[in-house]
Short mmCIF file of C-alpha atoms in Angstrom, two decimals:
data_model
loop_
_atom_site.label_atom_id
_atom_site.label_comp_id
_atom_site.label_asym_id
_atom_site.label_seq_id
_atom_site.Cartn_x
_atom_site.Cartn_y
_atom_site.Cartn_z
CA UNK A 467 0.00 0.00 0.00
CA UNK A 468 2.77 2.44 0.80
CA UNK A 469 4.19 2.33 -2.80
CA UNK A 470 0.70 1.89 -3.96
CA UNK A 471 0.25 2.47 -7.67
CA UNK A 472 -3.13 3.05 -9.79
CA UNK A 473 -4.07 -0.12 -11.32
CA UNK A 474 -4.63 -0.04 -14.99
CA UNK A 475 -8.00 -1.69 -15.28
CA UNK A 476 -10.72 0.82 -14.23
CA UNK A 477 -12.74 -1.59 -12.27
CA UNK A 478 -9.87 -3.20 -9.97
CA UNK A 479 -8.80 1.07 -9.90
CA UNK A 480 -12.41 1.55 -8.42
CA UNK A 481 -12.26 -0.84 -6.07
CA UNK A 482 -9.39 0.28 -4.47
CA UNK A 483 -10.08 3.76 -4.26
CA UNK A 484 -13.82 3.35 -2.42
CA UNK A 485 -11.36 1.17 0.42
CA UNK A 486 -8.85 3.74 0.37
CA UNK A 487 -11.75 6.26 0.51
CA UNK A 488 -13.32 4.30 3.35
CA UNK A 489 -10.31 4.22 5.67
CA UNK A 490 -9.51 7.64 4.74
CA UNK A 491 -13.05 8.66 5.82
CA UNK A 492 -12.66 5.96 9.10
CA UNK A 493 -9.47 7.75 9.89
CA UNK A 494 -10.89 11.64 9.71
CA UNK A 495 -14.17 10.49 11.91
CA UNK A 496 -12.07 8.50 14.42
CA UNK A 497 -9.86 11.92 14.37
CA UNK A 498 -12.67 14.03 15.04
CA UNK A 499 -13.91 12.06 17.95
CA UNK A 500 -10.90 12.19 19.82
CA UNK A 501 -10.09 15.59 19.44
CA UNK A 502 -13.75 16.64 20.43
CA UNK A 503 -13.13 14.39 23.00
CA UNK A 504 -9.97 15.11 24.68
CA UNK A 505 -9.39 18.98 23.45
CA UNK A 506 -12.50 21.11 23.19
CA UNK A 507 -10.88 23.14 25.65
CA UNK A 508 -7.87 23.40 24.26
CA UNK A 509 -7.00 26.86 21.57
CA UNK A 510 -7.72 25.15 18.31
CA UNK A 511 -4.00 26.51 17.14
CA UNK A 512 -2.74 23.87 19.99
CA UNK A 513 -4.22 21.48 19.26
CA UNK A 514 -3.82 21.33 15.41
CA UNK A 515 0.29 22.04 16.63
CA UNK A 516 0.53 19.30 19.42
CA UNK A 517 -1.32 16.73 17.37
CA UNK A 518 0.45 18.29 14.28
CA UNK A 519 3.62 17.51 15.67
CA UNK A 520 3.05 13.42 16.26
CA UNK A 521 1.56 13.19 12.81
CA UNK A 522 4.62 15.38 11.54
CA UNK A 523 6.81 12.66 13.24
CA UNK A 524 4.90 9.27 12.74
CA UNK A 525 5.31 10.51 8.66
CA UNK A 526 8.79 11.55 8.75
CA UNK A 527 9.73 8.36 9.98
CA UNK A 528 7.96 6.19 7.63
CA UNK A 529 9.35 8.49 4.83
CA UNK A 530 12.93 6.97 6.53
CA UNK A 531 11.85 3.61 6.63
CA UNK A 532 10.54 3.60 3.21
CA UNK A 533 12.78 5.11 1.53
CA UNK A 534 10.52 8.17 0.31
CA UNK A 535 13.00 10.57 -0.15
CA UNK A 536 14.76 9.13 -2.78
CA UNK A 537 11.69 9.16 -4.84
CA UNK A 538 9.67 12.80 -5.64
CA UNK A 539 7.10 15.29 -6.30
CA UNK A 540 7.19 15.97 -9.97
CA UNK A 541 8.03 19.24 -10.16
CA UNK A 542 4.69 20.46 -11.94
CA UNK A 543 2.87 19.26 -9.23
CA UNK A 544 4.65 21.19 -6.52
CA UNK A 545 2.04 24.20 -7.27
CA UNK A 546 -0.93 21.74 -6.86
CA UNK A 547 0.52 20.24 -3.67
CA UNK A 548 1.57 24.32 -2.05
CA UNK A 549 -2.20 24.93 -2.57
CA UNK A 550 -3.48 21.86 -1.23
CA UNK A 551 -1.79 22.21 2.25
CA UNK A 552 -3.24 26.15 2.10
CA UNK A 553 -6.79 24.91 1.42
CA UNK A 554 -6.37 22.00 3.76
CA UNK A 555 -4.86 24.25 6.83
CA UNK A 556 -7.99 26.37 6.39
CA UNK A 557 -10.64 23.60 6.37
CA UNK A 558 -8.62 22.47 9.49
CA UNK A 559 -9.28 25.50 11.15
CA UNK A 560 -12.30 26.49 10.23
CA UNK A 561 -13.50 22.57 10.77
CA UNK A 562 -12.25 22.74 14.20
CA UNK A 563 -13.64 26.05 14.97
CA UNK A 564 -17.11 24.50 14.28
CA UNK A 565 -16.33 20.83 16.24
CA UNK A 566 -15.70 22.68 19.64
CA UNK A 567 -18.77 25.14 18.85
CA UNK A 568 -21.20 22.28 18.39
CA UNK A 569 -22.32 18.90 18.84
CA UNK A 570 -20.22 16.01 16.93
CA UNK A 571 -23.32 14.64 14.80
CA UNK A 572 -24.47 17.77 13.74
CA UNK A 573 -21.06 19.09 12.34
CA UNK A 574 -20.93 15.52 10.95
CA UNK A 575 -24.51 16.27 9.40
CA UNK A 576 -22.41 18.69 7.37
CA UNK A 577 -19.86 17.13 6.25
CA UNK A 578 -22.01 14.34 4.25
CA UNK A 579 -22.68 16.82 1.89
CA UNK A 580 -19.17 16.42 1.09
CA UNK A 581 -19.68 13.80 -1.84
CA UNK A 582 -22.06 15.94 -3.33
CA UNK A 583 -20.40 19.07 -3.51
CA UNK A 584 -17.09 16.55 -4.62
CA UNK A 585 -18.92 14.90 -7.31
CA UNK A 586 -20.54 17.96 -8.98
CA UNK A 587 -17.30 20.24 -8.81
CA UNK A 588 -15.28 17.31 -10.28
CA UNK A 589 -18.24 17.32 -13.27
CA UNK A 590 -17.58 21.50 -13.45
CA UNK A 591 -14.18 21.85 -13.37
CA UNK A 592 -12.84 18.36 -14.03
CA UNK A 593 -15.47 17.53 -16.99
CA UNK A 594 -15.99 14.30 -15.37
CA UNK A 595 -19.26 12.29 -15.66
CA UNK A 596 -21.57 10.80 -13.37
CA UNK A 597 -24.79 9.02 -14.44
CA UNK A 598 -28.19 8.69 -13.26
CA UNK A 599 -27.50 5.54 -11.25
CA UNK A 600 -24.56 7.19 -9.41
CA UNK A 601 -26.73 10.43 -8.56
CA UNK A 602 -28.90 8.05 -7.01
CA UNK A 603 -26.17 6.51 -5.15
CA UNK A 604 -24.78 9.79 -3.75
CA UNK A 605 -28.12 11.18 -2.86
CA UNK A 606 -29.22 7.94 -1.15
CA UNK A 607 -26.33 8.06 0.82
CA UNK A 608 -26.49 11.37 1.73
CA UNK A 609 -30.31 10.57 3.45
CA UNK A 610 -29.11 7.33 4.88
CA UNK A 611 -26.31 9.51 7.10
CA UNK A 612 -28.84 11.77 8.07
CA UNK A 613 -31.22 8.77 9.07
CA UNK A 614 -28.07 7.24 11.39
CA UNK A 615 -27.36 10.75 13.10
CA UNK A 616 -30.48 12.29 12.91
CA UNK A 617 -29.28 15.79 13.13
CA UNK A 618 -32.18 18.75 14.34
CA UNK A 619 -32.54 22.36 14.60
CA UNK A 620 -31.17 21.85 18.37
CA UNK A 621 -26.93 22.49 17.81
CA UNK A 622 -27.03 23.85 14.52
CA UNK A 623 -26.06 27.53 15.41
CA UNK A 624 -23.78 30.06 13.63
CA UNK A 625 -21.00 27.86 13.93
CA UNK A 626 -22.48 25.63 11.39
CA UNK A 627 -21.47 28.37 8.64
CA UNK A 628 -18.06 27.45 9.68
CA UNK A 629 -17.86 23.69 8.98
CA UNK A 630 -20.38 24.55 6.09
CA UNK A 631 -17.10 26.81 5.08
CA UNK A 632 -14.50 23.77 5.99
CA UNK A 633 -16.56 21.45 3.58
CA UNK A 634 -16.18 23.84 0.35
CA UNK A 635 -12.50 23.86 1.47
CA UNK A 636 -12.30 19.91 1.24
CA UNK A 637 -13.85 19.80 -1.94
CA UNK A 638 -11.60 22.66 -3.29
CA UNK A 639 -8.74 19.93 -1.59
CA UNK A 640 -9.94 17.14 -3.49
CA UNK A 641 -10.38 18.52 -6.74
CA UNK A 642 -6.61 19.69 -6.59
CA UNK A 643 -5.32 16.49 -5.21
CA UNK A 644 -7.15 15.31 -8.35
CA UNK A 645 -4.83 16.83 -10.78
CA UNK A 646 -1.62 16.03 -8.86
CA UNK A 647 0.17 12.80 -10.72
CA UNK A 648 -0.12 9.63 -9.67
CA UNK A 649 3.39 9.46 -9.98
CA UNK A 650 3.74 11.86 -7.10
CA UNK A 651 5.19 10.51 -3.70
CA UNK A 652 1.84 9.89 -1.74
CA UNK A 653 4.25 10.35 1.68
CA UNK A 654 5.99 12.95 0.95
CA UNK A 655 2.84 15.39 -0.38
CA UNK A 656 1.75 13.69 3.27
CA UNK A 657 4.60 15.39 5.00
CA UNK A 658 4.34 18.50 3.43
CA UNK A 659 0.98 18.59 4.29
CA UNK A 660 0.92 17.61 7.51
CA UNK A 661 4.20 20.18 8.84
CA UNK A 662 3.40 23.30 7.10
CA UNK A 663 -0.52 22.77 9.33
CA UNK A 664 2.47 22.16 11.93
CA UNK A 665 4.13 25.08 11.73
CA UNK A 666 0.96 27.44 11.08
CA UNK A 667 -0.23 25.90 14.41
CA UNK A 668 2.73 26.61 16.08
CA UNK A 669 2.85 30.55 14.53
CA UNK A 670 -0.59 30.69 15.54
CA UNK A 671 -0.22 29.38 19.26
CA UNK A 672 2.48 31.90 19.63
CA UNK A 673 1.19 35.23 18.67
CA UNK A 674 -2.46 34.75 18.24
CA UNK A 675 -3.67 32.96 21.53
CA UNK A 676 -2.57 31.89 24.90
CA UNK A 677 -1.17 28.43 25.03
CA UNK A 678 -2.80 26.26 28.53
CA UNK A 679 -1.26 23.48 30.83
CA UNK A 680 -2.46 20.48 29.29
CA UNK A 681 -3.29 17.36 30.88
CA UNK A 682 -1.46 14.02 30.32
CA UNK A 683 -4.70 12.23 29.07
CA UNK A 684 -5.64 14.81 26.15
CA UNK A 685 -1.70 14.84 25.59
CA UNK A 686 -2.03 10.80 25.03
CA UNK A 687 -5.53 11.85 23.56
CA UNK A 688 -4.17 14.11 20.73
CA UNK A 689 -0.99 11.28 20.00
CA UNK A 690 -3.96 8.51 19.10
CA UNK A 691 -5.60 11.44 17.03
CA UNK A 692 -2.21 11.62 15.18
CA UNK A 693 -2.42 8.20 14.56
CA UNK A 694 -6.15 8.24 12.98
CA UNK A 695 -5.59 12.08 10.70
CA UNK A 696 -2.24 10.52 9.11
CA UNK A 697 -4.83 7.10 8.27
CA UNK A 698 -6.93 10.13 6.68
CA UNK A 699 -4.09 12.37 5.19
CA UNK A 700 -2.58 8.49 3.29
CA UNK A 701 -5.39 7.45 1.95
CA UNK A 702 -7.38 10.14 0.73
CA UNK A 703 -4.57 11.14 -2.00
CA UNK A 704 -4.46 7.41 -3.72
CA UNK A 705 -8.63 7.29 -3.43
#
């Protein structure tokens, strides 16, 4: 999976990317849960710089052990990967900003549109198609997410216009990551990611709010979430 390349039949290409999809996804809930769990009272530029700096770590080293840096990032897709960390930091934020503003199945409520608003930029701007049977698909989905978390007026609040914000962020994300080569090192556009977040967290934390004494369990907390937003950070690139 590490040096994981795109298949050249479609179908076996498909398959892979809805399970690399679906652990990306698995990873980016499981990261959400933990952080609302363990750091909703932490400053959000913190958080995203403690947890930043595990992830930061946990990639570096698997860049090491794989080898990574003796393979690249084609040079014409150094643009596409600068802009995806930029869109990516801001849907962090503004993501985050909503999570600790408002209950965890309502901001989740949101963030199912996310296939829709994925599917129908990729038609706009990437000229791909989608039939009738796959609208159907994506819709259904949509109202079987709402069915599980059954999101109502209670929770939704201003806040909502922020992860409403972090969602047209992803999508921008994806559509980029979209037109980056396959050829691309999936670790090292990882890495890049993942420390520049790092280092805006860390910018952030030190001249935009006043950093707290943690405690050890969201400290052991926000190393697990590390874990889970690398999971979502891999796979979401080869999906």
């Amino acid at each position: 999976i590490i040096f994981f390349k795109k298949p050249k039949n479609q179908k076996t290409a498909n398959i892979y990317g809805a399970i690399f999809m679906a652990l990306s996804m698995l990873g980016y809930i499981s990261n959400d849960t933990i952080i609302k769990y363990f750091a909703s009272n932490l400053p959000i530029s913190q958080t995203i710089f403690i947890r930043g700096i595990f992830v930061t770590a946990l990639i570096y080293t698997l860049c090491l052990m794989q080898k990574a840096f003796k393979q690249s990032i084609r040079k014409k897709d150094l643009p596409l990967v600068i802009i995806r960390s930029i869109t990516d930091l801001c849907a962090t934020i503004l993501f985050l900003t909503a999570l600790f503003n408002m209950p965890l199945a309502n901001a989740s409520a949101i963030l199912q549109t996310l296939p829709l608003t994925v599917t129908l930029m990729g038609a706009i701007v990437l000229g791909e198609k989608f039939g009738v049977y796959r609208t159907f698909a994506i819709l259904f989905g949509f109202l079987g997410a709402l069915l599980i978390i059954k999101p109502g007026a209670i929770g939704f609040n201003g806040y909502s216009l922020f992860a409403v914000a972090a969602v047209l962020f992803i999508t921008t994300r994806e559509i980029i990551t979209r037109r980056i080569s396959p050829e691309s090192s999936t670790l090292l556009i990882s890495l890049i990611t993942a420390s520049s977040i790092t280092f805006v967290g860390g910018i952030g934390g030190a001249f935009l709010q006043t950093w707290v004494e943690i405690p050890i369990t969201t400290f052991g907390g926000l190393m697990i979430a590390s874990i889970f937003i690398f999971i979502a950070y891999y796979f979401s690139i080869p999906a």
